[in-house]
Backbone as JSON Lines, residues from 0, in Angstrom:
{"i":0,"aa":"X","n":[32.17,92.96,-187.13],"ca":[31.48,91.7,-186.88],"c":[31.71,91.31,-185.42]}
{"i":1,"aa":"X","n":[30.65,90.95,-184.75],"ca":[30.75,90.52,-183.35],"c":[31.07,89.04,-183.28]}
{"i":2,"aa":"X","n":[31.89,88.67,-182.3],"ca":[32.19,87.27,-182.05],"c":[31.34,86.77,-180.88]}
{"i":3,"aa":"X","n":[30.8,85.57,-181.04],"ca":[30.06,84.91,-179.97],"c":[30.84,83.65,-179.61]}
{"i":4,"aa":"X","n":[31.07,83.45,-178.33],"ca":[31.88,82.32,-177.87],"c":[31.0,81.09,-177.68]}
{"i":5,"aa":"X","n":[30.98,80.21,-178.66],"ca":[30.26,78.94,-178.53],"c":[30.96,78.11,-177.45]}
{"i":6,"aa":"X","n":[30.2,77.51,-176.51],"ca":[30.84,76.71,-175.45],"c":[31.62,75.5,-175.98]}
{"i":7,"aa":"X","n":[31.33,75.04,-177.19],"ca":[32.01,73.88,-177.75],"c":[33.05,74.25,-178.8]}
{"i":8,"aa":"X","n":[32.79,75.27,-179.61],"ca":[33.66,75.6,-180.75],"c":[34.55,76.81,-180.51]}
{"i":9,"aa":"X","n":[34.26,77.58,-179.48],"ca":[35.02,78.8,-179.24],"c":[34.42,79.98,-180.0]}
{"i":10,"aa":"X","n":[35.14,81.09,-180.04],"ca":[34.61,82.31,-180.67],"c":[34.38,82.13,-182.17]}
{"i":11,"aa":"X","n":[33.2,82.55,-182.62],"ca":[32.83,82.49,-184.05],"c":[32.05,83.76,-184.38]}
{"i":12,"aa":"X","n":[31.98,84.09,-185.66],"ca":[31.25,85.27,-186.09],"c":[29.75,85.1,-185.85]}
{"i":13,"aa":"X","n":[29.08,86.19,-185.54],"ca":[27.67,86.15,-185.16],"c":[26.77,85.6,-186.26]}
{"i":14,"aa":"X","n":[27.17,85.66,-187.53],"ca":[26.32,85.16,-188.62],"c":[26.15,83.65,-188.56]}
{"i":15,"aa":"X","n":[26.97,82.96,-187.77],"ca":[26.86,81.5,-187.63],"c":[25.79,81.08,-186.62]}
{"i":16,"aa":"X","n":[25.17,82.04,-185.93],"ca":[24.27,81.74,-184.83],"c":[22.85,82.2,-185.11]}
{"i":17,"aa":"X","n":[21.9,81.55,-184.45],"ca":[20.5,81.96,-184.51],"c":[19.98,82.15,-183.08]}
{"i":18,"aa":"X","n":[19.2,83.19,-182.92],"ca":[18.59,83.5,-181.63],"c":[17.44,82.53,-181.37]}
{"i":19,"aa":"X","n":[17.33,82.04,-180.15],"ca":[16.3,81.07,-179.82],"c":[15.3,81.5,-178.77]}
{"i":20,"aa":"X","n":[15.34,82.76,-178.36],"ca":[14.36,83.23,-177.39],"c":[14.89,83.25,-175.97]}
{"i":21,"aa":"X","n":[13.99,83.52,-175.06],"ca":[14.32,83.62,-173.64],"c":[14.72,82.26,-173.09]}
{"i":22,"aa":"X","n":[15.76,82.26,-172.28],"ca":[16.23,81.02,-171.63],"c":[15.5,80.8,-170.31]}
{"i":23,"aa":"X","n":[15.54,79.58,-169.85],"ca":[15.01,79.19,-168.54],"c":[13.5,79.38,-168.41]}
{"i":24,"aa":"X","n":[12.77,79.09,-169.48],"ca":[11.31,79.14,-169.43],"c":[10.85,77.7,-169.19]}
{"i":25,"aa":"X","n":[10.33,77.4,-168.02],"ca":[9.95,76.01,-167.71],"c":[8.71,75.56,-168.48]}
{"i":26,"aa":"X","n":[8.76,74.33,-168.96],"ca":[7.61,73.73,-169.64],"c":[6.54,73.45,-168.6]}
{"i":27,"aa":"X","n":[5.27,73.68,-168.92],"ca":[4.2,73.43,-167.94],"c":[4.18,71.97,-167.47]}
{"i":28,"aa":"X","n":[3.88,71.77,-166.19],"ca":[3.84,70.41,-165.62],"c":[2.75,69.56,-166.27]}
{"i":29,"aa":"X","n":[1.59,70.12,-166.48],"ca":[0.47,69.39,-167.08],"c":[-0.11,70.21,-168.23]}
{"i":30,"aa":"X","n":[0.54,70.21,-169.39],"ca":[0.09,71.08,-170.48],"c":[-1.33,70.77,-170.96]}
{"i":31,"aa":"X","n":[-1.76,69.52,-170.87],"ca":[-3.11,69.16,-171.32],"c":[-4.19,69.8,-170.45]}
{"i":32,"aa":"X","n":[-3.84,70.18,-169.24],"ca":[-4.81,70.78,-168.33],"c":[-4.89,72.3,-168.43]}
{"i":33,"aa":"X","n":[-4.05,72.91,-169.27],"ca":[-4.06,74.36,-169.41],"c":[-5.22,74.82,-170.27]}
{"i":34,"aa":"X","n":[-5.76,75.96,-169.92],"ca":[-6.78,76.57,-170.77],"c":[-6.08,77.14,-172.01]}
{"i":35,"aa":"X","n":[-6.86,77.51,-173.01],"ca":[-6.27,78.1,-174.21],"c":[-5.52,79.38,-173.87]}
{"i":36,"aa":"X","n":[-6.07,80.16,-172.96],"ca":[-5.42,81.4,-172.57],"c":[-4.09,81.13,-171.85]}
{"i":37,"aa":"X","n":[-4.07,80.14,-170.96],"ca":[-2.83,79.79,-170.25],"c":[-1.78,79.26,-171.22]}
{"i":38,"aa":"X","n":[-2.21,78.43,-172.18],"ca":[-1.27,77.88,-173.16],"c":[-0.71,79.0,-174.04]}
{"i":39,"aa":"X","n":[-1.56,79.92,-174.48],"ca":[-1.12,81.05,-175.29],"c":[-0.12,81.9,-174.52]}
{"i":40,"aa":"X","n":[-0.36,82.08,-173.23],"ca":[0.58,82.85,-172.42],"c":[1.93,82.15,-172.36]}
{"i":41,"aa":"X","n":[1.94,80.83,-172.19],"ca":[3.2,80.1,-172.17],"c":[3.94,80.2,-173.52]}
{"i":42,"aa":"X","n":[3.22,80.05,-174.61],"ca":[3.84,80.02,-175.94],"c":[4.32,81.4,-176.39]}
{"i":43,"aa":"X","n":[3.52,82.43,-176.17],"ca":[3.78,83.72,-176.81],"c":[4.32,84.82,-175.91]}
{"i":44,"aa":"X","n":[4.12,84.75,-174.61],"ca":[4.51,85.84,-173.74],"c":[5.89,85.59,-173.14]}
{"i":45,"aa":"X","n":[6.79,86.54,-173.36],"ca":[8.14,86.47,-172.82],"c":[8.51,87.82,-172.22]}
{"i":46,"aa":"X","n":[9.5,87.8,-171.35],"ca":[10.0,89.05,-170.77],"c":[10.64,89.88,-171.88]}
{"i":47,"aa":"X","n":[10.64,91.18,-171.71],"ca":[11.28,92.08,-172.66],"c":[12.19,93.0,-171.85]}
{"i":48,"aa":"X","n":[13.22,92.4,-171.31],"ca":[14.1,93.07,-170.36],"c":[15.06,94.02,-171.05]}
{"i":49,"aa":"X","n":[15.23,95.18,-170.44],"ca":[16.26,96.12,-170.88],"c":[17.45,95.91,-169.96]}
{"i":50,"aa":"X","n":[18.57,95.5,-170.54],"ca":[19.76,95.2,-169.74],"c":[20.11,93.73,-169.85]}
{"i":51,"aa":"X","n":[20.63,93.16,-168.78],"ca":[21.05,91.74,-168.79],"c":[19.85,90.83,-168.97]}
{"i":52,"aa":"X","n":[20.02,89.85,-169.87],"ca":[18.9,88.97,-170.21],"c":[19.45,87.59,-170.57]}
{"i":53,"aa":"X","n":[18.84,86.53,-170.03],"ca":[19.26,85.16,-170.33],"c":[18.54,84.69,-171.61]}
{"i":54,"aa":"X","n":[19.32,84.26,-172.6],"ca":[18.78,83.88,-173.9],"c":[19.3,82.52,-174.35]}
{"i":55,"aa":"X","n":[18.55,81.9,-175.27],"ca":[19.01,80.66,-175.91],"c":[19.53,81.0,-177.29]}
{"i":56,"aa":"X","n":[20.63,80.36,-177.65],"ca":[21.24,80.56,-178.97],"c":[21.6,79.21,-179.57]}
{"i":57,"aa":"X","n":[21.62,79.15,-180.88],"ca":[21.98,77.93,-181.59],"c":[23.14,78.24,-182.53]}
{"i":58,"aa":"X","n":[24.17,77.39,-182.5],"ca":[25.3,77.54,-183.42],"c":[24.99,76.76,-184.7]}
{"i":59,"aa":"X","n":[24.08,77.3,-185.49],"ca":[23.53,76.57,-186.63],"c":[24.51,76.38,-187.78]}
{"i":60,"aa":"X","n":[25.55,77.17,-187.88],"ca":[26.53,76.99,-188.96],"c":[27.81,76.34,-188.45]}
{"i":61,"aa":"X","n":[27.72,75.76,-187.27],"ca":[28.88,75.11,-186.67],"c":[28.5,73.76,-186.1]}
{"i":62,"aa":"X","n":[28.57,73.63,-184.8],"ca":[28.29,72.36,-184.13],"c":[26.8,72.06,-184.03]}
{"i":63,"aa":"X","n":[25.95,73.04,-184.31],"ca":[24.49,72.92,-184.26],"c":[23.93,72.69,-182.86]}
{"i":64,"aa":"X","n":[24.69,72.99,-181.87],"ca":[24.23,72.81,-180.5],"c":[23.61,74.08,-179.95]}
{"i":65,"aa":"X","n":[22.68,73.88,-179.01],"ca":[22.05,74.99,-178.32],"c":[22.85,75.32,-177.07]}
{"i":66,"aa":"X","n":[22.87,76.6,-176.7],"ca":[23.49,77.03,-175.46],"c":[22.76,78.28,-174.97]}
{"i":67,"aa":"X","n":[23.04,78.65,-173.74],"ca":[22.46,79.85,-173.16],"c":[23.52,80.94,-173.08]}
{"i":68,"aa":"X","n":[23.04,82.17,-173.06],"ca":[23.95,83.31,-172.94],"c":[23.28,84.39,-172.1]}
{"i":69,"aa":"X","n":[24.11,85.13,-171.39],"ca":[23.65,86.35,-170.73],"c":[24.14,87.48,-171.62]}
{"i":70,"aa":"X","n":[23.17,88.26,-172.13],"ca":[23.5,89.34,-173.06],"c":[22.83,90.62,-172.58]}
{"i":71,"aa":"X","n":[23.55,91.71,-172.7],"ca":[22.99,93.01,-172.37],"c":[22.24,93.52,-173.59]}
{"i":72,"aa":"X","n":[20.93,93.68,-173.47],"ca":[20.11,94.06,-174.62],"c":[20.28,95.52,-175.02]}
{"i":73,"aa":"X","n":[20.88,96.33,-174.16],"ca":[21.11,97.73,-174.53],"c":[22.4,97.92,-175.31]}
{"i":74,"aa":"X","n":[23.39,97.05,-175.07],"ca":[24.68,97.17,-175.76],"c":[24.94,96.03,-176.73]}
{"i":75,"aa":"X","n":[24.13,94.97,-176.68],"ca":[24.28,93.75,-177.45],"c":[25.52,92.94,-177.02]}
{"i":76,"aa":"X","n":[26.17,93.33,-175.94],"ca":[27.37,92.65,-175.47],"c":[27.02,91.34,-174.77]}
{"i":77,"aa":"X","n":[27.7,90.25,-175.16],"ca":[27.55,88.96,-174.5],"c":[28.44,88.95,-173.27]}
{"i":78,"aa":"X","n":[27.84,88.75,-172.1],"ca":[28.61,88.76,-170.86],"c":[29.1,87.37,-170.49]}
{"i":79,"aa":"X","n":[28.3,86.35,-170.83],"ca":[28.73,84.97,-170.58],"c":[27.91,84.02,-171.44]}
{"i":80,"aa":"X","n":[28.49,82.87,-171.7],"ca":[27.78,81.8,-172.4],"c":[27.96,80.53,-171.59]}
{"i":81,"aa":"X","n":[26.96,79.65,-171.63],"ca":[27.04,78.42,-170.85],"c":[26.14,77.36,-171.46]}
{"i":82,"aa":"X","n":[26.49,76.12,-171.23],"ca":[25.73,74.99,-171.77],"c":[24.36,74.9,-171.12]}
{"i":83,"aa":"X","n":[23.43,74.25,-171.79],"ca":[22.07,74.13,-171.27],"c":[22.0,73.41,-169.94]}
{"i":84,"aa":"X","n":[22.92,72.49,-169.69],"ca":[22.89,71.74,-168.43],"c":[23.66,72.44,-167.3]}
{"i":85,"aa":"X","n":[24.25,73.6,-167.59],"ca":[24.92,74.37,-166.55],"c":[23.9,75.29,-165.87]}
{"i":86,"aa":"X","n":[24.12,75.6,-164.59],"ca":[23.19,76.51,-163.91],"c":[23.32,77.93,-164.46]}
{"i":87,"aa":"X","n":[22.24,78.67,-164.35],"ca":[22.25,80.07,-164.78],"c":[23.2,80.86,-163.89]}
{"i":88,"aa":"X","n":[24.13,81.61,-164.47],"ca":[25.04,82.41,-163.65],"c":[24.27,83.47,-162.85]}
{"i":89,"aa":"X","n":[24.78,83.79,-161.69],"ca":[24.19,84.84,-160.88],"c":[24.63,86.16,-161.46]}
{"i":90,"aa":"X","n":[23.67,87.03,-161.77],"ca":[24.0,88.33,-162.33],"c":[23.61,89.42,-161.35]}
{"i":91,"aa":"X","n":[24.44,90.43,-161.24],"ca":[24.14,91.51,-160.28],"c":[22.94,92.33,-160.7]}
């Protein structure tokens, strides 16, 4: 069982967490002005990075808070976790 370090609760088993998608996706400035195609691109299209990737996670069986993580998608290893209001760590 893999442990994920919740920024508030500390290390917990991975079954307590839910994946929330790509992190740092900015909401459109004027969503009402987007075409259907532009809106669909915002809602459905995400990066599919091999290697280090910034993701959102939810500790749904614990504190229920959202946080971000840098995870290597080839090894599933979590390299860092950080709160939503913290800046994205610089990754090499």
